[in-house]
Each structure stands twice: as structure tokens, then as C-alpha cells.
Short mmCIF file of N, CA and C in Angstrom, two decimals:
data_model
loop_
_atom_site.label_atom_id
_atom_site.label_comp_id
_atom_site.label_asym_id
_atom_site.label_seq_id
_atom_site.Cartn_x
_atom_site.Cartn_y
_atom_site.Cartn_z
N UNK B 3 -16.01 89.39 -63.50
CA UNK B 3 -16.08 90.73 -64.04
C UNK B 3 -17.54 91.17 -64.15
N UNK B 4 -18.19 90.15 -64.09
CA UNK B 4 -19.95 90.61 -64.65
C UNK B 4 -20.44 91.24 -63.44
N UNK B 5 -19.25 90.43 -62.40
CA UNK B 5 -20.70 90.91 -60.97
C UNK B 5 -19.62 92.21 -60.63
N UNK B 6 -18.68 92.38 -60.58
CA UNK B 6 -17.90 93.56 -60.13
C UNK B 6 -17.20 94.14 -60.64
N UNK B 7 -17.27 94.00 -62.05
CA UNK B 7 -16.74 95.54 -62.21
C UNK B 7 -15.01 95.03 -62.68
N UNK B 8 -14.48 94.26 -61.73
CA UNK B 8 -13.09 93.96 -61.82
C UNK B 8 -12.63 92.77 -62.48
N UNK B 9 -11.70 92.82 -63.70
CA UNK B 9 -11.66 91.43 -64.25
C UNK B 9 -10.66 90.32 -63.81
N UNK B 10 -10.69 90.16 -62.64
CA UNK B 10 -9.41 89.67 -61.91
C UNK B 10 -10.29 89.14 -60.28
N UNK B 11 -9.61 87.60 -60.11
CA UNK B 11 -9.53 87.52 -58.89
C UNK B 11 -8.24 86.85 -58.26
N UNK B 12 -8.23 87.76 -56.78
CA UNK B 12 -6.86 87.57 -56.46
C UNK B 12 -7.41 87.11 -54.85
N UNK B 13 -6.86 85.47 -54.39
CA UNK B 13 -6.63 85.20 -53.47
C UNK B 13 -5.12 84.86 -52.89
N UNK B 14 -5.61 85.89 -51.57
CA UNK B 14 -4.51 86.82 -50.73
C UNK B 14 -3.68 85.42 -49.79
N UNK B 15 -4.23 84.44 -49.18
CA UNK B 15 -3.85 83.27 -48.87
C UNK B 15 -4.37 82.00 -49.25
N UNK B 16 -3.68 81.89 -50.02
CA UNK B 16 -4.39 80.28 -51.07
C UNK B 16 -3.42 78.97 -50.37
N UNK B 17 -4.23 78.57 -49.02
CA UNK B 17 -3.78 77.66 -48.23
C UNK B 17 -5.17 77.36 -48.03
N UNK B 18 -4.72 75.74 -47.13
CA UNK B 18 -5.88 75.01 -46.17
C UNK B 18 -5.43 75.14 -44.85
N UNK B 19 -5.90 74.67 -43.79
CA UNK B 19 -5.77 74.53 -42.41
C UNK B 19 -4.87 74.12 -42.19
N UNK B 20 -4.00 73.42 -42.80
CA UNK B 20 -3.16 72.02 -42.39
C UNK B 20 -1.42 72.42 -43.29
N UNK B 21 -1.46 73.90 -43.47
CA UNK B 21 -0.21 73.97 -44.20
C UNK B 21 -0.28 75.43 -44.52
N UNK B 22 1.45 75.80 -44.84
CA UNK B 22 1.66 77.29 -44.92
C UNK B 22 0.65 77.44 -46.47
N UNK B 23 0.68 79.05 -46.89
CA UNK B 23 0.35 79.13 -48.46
C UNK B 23 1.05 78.48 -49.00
N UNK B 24 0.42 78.23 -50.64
CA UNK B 24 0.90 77.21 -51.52
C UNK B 24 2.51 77.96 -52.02
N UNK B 25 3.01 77.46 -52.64
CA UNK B 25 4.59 77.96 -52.97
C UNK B 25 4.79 77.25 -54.40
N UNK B 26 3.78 76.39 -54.61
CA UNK B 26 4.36 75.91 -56.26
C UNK B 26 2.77 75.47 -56.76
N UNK B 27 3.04 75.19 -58.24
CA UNK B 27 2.29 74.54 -58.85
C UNK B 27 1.66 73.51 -58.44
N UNK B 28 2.71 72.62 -57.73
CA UNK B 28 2.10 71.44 -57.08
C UNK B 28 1.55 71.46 -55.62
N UNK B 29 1.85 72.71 -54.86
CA UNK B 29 1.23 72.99 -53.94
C UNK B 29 -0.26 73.48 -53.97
N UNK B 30 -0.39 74.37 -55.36
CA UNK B 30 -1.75 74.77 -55.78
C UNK B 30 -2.67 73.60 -56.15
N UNK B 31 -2.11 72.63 -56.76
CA UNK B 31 -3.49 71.72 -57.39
C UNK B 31 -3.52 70.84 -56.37
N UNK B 32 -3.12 70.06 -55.36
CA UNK B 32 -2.91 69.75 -53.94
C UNK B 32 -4.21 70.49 -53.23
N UNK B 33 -4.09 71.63 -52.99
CA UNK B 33 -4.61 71.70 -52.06
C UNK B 33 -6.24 72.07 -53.06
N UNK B 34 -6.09 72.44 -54.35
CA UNK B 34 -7.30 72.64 -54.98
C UNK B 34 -8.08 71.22 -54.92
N UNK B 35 -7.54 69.82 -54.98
CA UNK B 35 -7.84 68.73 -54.92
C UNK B 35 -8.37 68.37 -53.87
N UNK B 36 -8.24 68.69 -53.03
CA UNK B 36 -8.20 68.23 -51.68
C UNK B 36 -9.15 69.78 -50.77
N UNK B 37 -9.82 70.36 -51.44
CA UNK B 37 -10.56 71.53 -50.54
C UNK B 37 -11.83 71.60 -50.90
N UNK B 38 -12.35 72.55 -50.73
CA UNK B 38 -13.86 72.40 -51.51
C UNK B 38 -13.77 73.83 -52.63
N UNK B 39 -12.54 74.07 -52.70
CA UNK B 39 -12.52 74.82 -54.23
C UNK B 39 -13.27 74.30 -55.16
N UNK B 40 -13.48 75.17 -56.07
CA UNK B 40 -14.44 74.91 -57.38
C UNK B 40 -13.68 74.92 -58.88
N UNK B 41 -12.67 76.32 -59.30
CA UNK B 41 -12.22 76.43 -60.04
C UNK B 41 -10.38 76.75 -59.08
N UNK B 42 -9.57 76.72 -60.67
CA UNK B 42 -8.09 76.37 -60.32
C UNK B 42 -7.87 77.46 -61.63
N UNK B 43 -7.01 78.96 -61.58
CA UNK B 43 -6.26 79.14 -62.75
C UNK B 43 -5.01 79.08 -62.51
N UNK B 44 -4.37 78.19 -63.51
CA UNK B 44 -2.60 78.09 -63.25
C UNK B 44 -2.69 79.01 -64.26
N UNK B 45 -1.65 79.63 -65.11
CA UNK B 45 -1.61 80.50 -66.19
C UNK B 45 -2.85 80.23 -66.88
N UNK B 46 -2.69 79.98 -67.93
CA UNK B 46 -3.62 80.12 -68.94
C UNK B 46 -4.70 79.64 -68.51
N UNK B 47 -4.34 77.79 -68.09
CA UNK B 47 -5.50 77.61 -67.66
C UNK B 47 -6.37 77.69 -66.30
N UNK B 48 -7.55 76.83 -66.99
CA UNK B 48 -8.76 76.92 -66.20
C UNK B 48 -9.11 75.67 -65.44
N UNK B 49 -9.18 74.98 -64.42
CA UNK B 49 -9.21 73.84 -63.79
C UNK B 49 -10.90 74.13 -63.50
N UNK B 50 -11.97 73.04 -63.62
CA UNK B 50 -12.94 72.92 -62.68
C UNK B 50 -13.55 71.27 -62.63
N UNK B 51 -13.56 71.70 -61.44
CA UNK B 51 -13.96 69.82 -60.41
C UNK B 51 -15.18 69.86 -61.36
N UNK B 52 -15.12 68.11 -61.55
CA UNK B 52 -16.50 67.75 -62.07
C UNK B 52 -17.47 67.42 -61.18
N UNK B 53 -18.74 67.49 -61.04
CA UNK B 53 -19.76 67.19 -59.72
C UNK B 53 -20.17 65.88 -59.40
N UNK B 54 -18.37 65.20 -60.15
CA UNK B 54 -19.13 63.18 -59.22
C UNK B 54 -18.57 63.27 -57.95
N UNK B 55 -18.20 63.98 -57.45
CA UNK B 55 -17.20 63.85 -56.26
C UNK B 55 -15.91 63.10 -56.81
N UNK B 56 -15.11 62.81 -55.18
CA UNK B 56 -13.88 61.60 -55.40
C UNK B 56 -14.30 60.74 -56.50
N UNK B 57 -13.22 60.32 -57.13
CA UNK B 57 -13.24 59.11 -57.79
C UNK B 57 -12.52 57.93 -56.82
N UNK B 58 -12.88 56.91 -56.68
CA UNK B 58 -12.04 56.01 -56.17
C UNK B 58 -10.59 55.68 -57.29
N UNK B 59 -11.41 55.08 -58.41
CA UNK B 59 -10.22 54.70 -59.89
C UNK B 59 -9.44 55.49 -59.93
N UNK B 60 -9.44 56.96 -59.82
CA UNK B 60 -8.58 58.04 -60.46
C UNK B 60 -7.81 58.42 -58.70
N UNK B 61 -8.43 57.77 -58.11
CA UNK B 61 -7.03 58.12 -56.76
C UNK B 61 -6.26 56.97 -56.77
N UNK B 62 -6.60 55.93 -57.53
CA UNK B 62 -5.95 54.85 -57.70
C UNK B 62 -4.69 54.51 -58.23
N UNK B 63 -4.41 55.89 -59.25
CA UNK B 63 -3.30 55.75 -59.87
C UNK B 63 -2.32 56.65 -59.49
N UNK B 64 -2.55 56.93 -58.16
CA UNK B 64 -1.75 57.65 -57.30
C UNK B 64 -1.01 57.16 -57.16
N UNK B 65 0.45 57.69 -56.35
CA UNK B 65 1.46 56.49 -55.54
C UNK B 65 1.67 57.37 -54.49
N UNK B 66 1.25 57.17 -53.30
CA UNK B 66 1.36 57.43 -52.38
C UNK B 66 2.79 57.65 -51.53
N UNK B 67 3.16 58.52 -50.78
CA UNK B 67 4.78 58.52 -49.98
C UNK B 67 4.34 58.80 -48.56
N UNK B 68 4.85 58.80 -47.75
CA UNK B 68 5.09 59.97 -46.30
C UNK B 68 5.93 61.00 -46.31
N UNK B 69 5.22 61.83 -45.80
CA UNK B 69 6.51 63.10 -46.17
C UNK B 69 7.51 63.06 -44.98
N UNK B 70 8.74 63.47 -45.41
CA UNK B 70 9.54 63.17 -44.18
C UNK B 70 9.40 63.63 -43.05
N UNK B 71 8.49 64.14 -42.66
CA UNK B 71 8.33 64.63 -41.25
C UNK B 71 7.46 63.63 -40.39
N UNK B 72 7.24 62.32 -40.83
CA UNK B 72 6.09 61.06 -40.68
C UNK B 72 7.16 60.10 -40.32
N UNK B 73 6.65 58.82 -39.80
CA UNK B 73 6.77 57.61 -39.66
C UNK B 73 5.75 57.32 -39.38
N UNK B 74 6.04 55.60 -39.75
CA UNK B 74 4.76 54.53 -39.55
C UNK B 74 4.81 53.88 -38.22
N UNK B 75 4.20 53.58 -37.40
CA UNK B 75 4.29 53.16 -35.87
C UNK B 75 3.16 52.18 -36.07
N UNK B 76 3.80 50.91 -35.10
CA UNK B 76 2.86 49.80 -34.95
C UNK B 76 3.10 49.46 -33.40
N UNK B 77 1.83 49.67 -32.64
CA UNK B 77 2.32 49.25 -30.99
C UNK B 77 1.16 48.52 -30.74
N UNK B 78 1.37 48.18 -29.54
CA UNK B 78 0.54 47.30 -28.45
C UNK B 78 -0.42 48.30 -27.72
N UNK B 79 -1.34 48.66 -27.67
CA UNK B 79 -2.27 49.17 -26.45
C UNK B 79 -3.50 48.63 -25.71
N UNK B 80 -3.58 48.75 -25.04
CA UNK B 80 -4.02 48.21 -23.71
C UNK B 80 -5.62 48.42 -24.15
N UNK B 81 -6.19 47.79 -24.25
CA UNK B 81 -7.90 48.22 -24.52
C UNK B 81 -8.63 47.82 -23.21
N UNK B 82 -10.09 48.48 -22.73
CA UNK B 82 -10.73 48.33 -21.91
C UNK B 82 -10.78 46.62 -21.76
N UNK B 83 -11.01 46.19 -20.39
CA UNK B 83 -10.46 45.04 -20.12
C UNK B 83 -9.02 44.55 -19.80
N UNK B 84 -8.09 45.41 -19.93
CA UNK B 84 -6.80 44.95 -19.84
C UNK B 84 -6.36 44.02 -20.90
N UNK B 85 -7.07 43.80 -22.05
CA UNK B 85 -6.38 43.19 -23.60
C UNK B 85 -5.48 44.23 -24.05
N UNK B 86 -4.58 43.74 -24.80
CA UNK B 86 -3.54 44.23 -25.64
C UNK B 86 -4.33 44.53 -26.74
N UNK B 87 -4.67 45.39 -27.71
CA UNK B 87 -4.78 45.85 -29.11
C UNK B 87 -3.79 46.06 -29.91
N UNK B 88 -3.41 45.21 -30.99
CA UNK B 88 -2.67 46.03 -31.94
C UNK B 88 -2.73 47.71 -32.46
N UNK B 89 -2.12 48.76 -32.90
CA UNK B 89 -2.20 49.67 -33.22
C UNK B 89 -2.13 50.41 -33.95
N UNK B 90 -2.30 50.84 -34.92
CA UNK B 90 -1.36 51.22 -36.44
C UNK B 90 -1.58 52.97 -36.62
N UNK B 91 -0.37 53.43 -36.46
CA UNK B 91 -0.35 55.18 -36.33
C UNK B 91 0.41 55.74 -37.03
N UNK B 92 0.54 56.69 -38.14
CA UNK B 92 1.08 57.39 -38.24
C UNK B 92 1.54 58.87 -37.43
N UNK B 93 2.68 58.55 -37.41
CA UNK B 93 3.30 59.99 -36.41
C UNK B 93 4.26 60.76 -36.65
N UNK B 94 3.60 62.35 -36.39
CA UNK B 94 4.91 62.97 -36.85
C UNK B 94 5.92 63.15 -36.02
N UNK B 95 6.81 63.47 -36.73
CA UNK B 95 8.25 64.27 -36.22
C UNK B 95 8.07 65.52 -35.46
N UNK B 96 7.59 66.55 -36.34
CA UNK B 96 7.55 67.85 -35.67
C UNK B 96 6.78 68.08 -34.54
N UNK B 97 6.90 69.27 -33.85
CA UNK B 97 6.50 69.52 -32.93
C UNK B 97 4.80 69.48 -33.22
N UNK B 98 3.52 69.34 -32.00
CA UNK B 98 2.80 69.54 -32.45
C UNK B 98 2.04 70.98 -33.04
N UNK B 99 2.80 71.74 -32.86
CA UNK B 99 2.51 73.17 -32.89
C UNK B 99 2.24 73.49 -34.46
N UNK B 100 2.94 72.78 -35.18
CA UNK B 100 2.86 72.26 -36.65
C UNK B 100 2.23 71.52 -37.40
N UNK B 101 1.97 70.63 -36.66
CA UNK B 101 1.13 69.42 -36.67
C UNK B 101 0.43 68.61 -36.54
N UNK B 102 -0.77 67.57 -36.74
CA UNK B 102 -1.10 66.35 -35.91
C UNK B 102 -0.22 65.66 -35.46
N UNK B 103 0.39 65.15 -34.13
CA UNK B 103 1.51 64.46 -34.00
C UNK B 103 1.57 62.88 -34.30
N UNK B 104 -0.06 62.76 -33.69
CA UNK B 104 0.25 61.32 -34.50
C UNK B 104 -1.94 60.99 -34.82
N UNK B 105 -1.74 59.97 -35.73
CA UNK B 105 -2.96 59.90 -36.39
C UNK B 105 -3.34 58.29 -36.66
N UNK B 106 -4.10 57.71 -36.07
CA UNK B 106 -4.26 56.20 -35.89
C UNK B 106 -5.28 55.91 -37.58
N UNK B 107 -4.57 54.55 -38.01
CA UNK B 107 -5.19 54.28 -39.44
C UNK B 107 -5.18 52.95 -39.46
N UNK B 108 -5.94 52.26 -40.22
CA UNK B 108 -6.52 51.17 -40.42
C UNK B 108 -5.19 49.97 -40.75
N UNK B 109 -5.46 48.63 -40.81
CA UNK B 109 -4.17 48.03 -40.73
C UNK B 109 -4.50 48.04 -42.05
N UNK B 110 -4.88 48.13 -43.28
CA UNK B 110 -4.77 47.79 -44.65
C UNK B 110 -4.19 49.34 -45.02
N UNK B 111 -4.23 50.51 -44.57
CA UNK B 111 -3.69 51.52 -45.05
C UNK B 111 -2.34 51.31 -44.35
N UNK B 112 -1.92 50.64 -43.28
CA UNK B 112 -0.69 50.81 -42.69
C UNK B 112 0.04 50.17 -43.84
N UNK B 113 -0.25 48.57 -43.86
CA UNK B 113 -0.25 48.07 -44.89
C UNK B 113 0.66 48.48 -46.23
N UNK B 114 -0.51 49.25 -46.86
CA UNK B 114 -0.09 49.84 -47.98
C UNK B 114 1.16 50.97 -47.81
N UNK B 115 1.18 51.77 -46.57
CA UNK B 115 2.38 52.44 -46.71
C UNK B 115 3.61 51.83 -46.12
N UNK B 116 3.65 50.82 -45.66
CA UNK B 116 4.66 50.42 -45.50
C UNK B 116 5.58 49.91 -46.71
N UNK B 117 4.69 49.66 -48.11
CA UNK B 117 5.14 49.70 -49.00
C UNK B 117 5.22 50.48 -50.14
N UNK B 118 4.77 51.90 -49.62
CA UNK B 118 4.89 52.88 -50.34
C UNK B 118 6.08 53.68 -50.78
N UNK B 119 6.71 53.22 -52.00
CA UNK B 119 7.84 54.30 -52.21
C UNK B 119 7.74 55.69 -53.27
N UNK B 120 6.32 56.54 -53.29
CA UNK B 120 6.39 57.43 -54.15
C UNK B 120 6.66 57.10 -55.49
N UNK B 121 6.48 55.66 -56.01
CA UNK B 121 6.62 54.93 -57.81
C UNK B 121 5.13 54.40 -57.78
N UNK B 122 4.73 53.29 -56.86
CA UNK B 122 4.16 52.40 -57.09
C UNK B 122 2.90 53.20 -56.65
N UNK B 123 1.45 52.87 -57.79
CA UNK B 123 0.17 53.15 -57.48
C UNK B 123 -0.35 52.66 -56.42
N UNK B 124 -1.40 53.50 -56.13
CA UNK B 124 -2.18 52.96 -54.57
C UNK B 124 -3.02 51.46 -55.50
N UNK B 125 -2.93 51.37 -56.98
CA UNK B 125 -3.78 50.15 -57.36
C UNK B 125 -2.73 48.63 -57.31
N UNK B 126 -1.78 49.30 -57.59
CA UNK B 126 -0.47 48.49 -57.75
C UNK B 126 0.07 47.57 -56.30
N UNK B 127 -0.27 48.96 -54.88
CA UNK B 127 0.04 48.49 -53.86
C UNK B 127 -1.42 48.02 -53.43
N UNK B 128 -2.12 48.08 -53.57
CA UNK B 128 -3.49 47.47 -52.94
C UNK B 128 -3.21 45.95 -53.57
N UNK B 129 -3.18 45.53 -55.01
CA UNK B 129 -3.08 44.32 -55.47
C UNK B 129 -2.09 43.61 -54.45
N UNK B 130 -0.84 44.52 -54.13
CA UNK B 130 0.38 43.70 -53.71
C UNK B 130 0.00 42.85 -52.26
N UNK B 131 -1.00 43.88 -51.66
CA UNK B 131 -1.30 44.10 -50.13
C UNK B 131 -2.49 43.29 -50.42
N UNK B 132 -3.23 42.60 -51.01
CA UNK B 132 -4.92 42.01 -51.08
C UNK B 132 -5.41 42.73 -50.61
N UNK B 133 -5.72 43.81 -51.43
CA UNK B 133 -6.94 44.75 -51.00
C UNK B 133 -7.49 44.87 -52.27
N UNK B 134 -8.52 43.70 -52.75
CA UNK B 134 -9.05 43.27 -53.91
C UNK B 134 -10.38 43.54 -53.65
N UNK B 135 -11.01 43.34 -52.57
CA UNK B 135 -12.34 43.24 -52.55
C UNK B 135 -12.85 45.06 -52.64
N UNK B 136 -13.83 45.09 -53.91
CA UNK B 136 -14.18 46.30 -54.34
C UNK B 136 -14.74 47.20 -52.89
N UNK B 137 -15.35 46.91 -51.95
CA UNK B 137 -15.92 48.13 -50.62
C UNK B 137 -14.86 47.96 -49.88
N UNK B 138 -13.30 46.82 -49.57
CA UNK B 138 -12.55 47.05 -49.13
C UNK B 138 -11.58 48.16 -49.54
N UNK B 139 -11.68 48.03 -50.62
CA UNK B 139 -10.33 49.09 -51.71
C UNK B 139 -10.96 50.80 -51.82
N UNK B 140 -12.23 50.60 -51.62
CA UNK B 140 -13.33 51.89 -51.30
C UNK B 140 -13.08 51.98 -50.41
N UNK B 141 -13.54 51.56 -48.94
CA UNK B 141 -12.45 52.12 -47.56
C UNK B 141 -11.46 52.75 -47.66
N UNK B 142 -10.58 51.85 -48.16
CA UNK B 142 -9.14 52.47 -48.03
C UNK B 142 -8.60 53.47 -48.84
N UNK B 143 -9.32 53.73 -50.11
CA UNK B 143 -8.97 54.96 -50.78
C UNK B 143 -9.80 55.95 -50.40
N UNK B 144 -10.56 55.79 -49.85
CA UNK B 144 -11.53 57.30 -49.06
C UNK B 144 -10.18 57.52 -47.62
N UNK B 145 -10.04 56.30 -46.99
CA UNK B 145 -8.91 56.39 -46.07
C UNK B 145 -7.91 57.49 -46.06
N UNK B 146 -7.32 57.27 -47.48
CA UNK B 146 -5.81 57.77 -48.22
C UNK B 146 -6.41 59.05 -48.27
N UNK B 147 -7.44 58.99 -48.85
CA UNK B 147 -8.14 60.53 -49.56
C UNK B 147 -8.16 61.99 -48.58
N UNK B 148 -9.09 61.05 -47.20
CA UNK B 148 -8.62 62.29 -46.01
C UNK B 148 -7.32 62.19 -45.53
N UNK B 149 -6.38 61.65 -45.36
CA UNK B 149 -5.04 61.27 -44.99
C UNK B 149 -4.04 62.75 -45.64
N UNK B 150 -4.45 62.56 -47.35
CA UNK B 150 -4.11 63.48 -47.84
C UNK B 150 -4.90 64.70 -47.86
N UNK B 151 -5.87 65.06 -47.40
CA UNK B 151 -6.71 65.98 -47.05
C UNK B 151 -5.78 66.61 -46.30
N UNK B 152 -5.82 66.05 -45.68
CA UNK B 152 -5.13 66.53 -44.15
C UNK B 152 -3.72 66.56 -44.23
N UNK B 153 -3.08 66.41 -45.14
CA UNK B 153 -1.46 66.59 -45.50
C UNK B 153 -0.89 65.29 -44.56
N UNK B 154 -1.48 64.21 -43.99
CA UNK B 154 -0.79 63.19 -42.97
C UNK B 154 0.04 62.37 -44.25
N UNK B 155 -0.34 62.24 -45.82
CA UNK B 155 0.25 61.55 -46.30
C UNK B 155 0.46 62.36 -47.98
N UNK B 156 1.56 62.05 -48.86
CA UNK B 156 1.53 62.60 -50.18
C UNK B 156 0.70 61.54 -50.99
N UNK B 157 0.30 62.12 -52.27
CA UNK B 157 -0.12 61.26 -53.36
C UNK B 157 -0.05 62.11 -54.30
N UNK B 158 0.78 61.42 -55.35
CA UNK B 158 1.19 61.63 -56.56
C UNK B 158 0.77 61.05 -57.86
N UNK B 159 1.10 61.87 -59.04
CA UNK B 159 0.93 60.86 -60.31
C UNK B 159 1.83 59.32 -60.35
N UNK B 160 1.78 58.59 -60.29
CA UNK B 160 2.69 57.59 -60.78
C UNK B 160 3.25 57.48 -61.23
N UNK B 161 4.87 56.71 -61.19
CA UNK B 161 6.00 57.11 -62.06
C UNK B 161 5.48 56.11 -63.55
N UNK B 162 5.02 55.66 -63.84
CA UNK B 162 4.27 55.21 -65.07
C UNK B 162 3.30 56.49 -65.60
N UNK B 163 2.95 57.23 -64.94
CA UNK B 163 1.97 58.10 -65.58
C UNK B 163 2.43 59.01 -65.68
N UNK B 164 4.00 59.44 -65.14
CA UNK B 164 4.68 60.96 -65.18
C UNK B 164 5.34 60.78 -66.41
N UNK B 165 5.58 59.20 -66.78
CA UNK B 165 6.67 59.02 -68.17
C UNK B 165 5.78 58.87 -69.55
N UNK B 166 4.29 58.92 -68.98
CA UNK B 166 3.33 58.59 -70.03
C UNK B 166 3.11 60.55 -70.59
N UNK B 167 2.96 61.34 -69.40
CA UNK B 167 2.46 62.56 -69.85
C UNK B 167 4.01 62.93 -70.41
N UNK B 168 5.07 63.07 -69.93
CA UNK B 168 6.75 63.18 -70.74
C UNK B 168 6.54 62.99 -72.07
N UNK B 169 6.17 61.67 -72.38
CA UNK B 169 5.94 60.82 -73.88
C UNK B 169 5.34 61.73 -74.58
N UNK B 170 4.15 62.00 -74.08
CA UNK B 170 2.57 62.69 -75.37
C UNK B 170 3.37 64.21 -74.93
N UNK B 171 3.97 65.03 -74.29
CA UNK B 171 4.30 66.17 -74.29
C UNK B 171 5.31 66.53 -75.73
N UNK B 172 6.47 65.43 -75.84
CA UNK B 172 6.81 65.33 -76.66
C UNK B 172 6.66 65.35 -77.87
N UNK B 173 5.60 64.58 -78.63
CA UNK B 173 4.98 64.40 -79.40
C UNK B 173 4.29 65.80 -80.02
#
């Protein structure tokens, strides 16, 4: 209002590259998370990023899913020389006109989503998976981080942390 006059701002398409406009609440803080937005108003409130960047810890208590338009793919490819390489890809379903169709990822993130059911934390599945060593578990959650940047994967609160905010709402 100070600089124009108008006490209101209204953005006309509040999307990223990688997906229609937002359609819910959880589509808004998604993509506010994941953009280089600054501030977030849901009703009342006021959302603003703090200036440490990512946290590794606090993506930690994510639980990661694939959205159903994904699978996990593990193949054989042929590397210079005529060796076989293992492969680890996520790929979509949809056409590519919609999508990345498919997106090659590290074997400790394959890893982890192969045991990802949308409950269990990315800290929970890293322990399960030995991904203990602190610049390994930093890889792989910067990994997850653009993954979900890029909508290739979900991450959520944790079903431990959705029954924790339930609890204190109550209260």
C-alpha cells in the first residue's frame, strides 16, 4: 500500500513451471516452499521464508510418496565401452506434454522411495536405508528437495507430525 496506493495484492497465476495454478491450501504452501517466493498470505496469515535457506533437519521430517502418475524403474544400460550400468529412474505415466517423462536419481534416493509410503519420514527412511553418514543424508535431501521442486516427487508432514499438530489444535 505504501508504494501504490492499493492495499491489496492479487496474483493472477500463482503456479510454477511444473504444474497447473494452485487449487488448495496445500497446493499454495507447496509451491511457496519450493519457489523463490518470499511471503505466503493464506487468510489471516502471513508466511515469510527465513534467510538460512533449505534446512536439511526440517525436510527431514517429511515423508515422502510418488504421485500416481510416477513409478520407480531400475534397468540395465549400456555405458561407453559396452559395460552394463545399473540405472535408477523415476518415470512418468503421462504423456510428455505434461511432464518430465522420466528423471534418473541416485541409488540411495531410489532406495528411499522404494520404501516410501506417504507415513514414514525421509529421517525414519534414511535410518531404515543407511543413509547415516551426515554429507550422505545432505545429498540426498537436497536430492528429494529438487525432486520436489520439480513436482517428480510429494513430501509431506509426517503422519506422527499431522497427529502431533491434531493434538495441540485441540488443546
Amino acid at each position: 500500500q505504501k508504494l501504490t496506493g492499493v492495499p491489496i495484492l492479487l496474483n493472477t497465476s500463482f503456479n510454477n513451471n511444473a504444474e497447473p495454478i494452485v487449487d488448495s491450501v496445500e497446493d499454495a504452501i507447496v509451491c511457496y516452499l519450493t519457489t523463490g517466493l518470499h511471503y505466503l498470505v493464506i487468510g489471516d496469515y502471513l508466511a515469510r521464508k527465513k534467510e538460512t535457506g533449505a534446512s536439511h533437519a526440517a525436510l527431514e521430517t517429511l515423508a515422502p510418496a510418488l504421485p500416481n502418475s510416477r513409478r520407480l524403474v531400475k534397468r540395465k544400460a549400456q555405458a561407453e565401452g559396452g559395460a552394463l550400468n545399473t540405472v535408477f529412474e523415476i518415470e512418468g505415466t503421462m504423456s510428455h506434454f505434461f511432464a518430465r517423462t522420466v528423471v534418473e536419481v541416485s541409488a540411495d534416493v531410489f532406495s528411499v522411495l522404494i520404501d516410501a509410503d506417504g507415513k514414514k519420514s525421509l529421517h525414519e527412511l534414511f535410518e531404515e536405508n543407511g543413509v547415516v553418514d551426515d554429507q550422505r543424508r545432505a545429498r540426498v535431501s537436497e536430492e528429494m528437495h529438487d525432486l520436489w521442486t520439480q513436482r517428480i516427487v510429494i513430501l509431506r508432514p509426517a503422519t506422527a507430525i499431522i497427529r502431533r499438530i491434531h493434538e495441540l489444535q485441540r488443546r
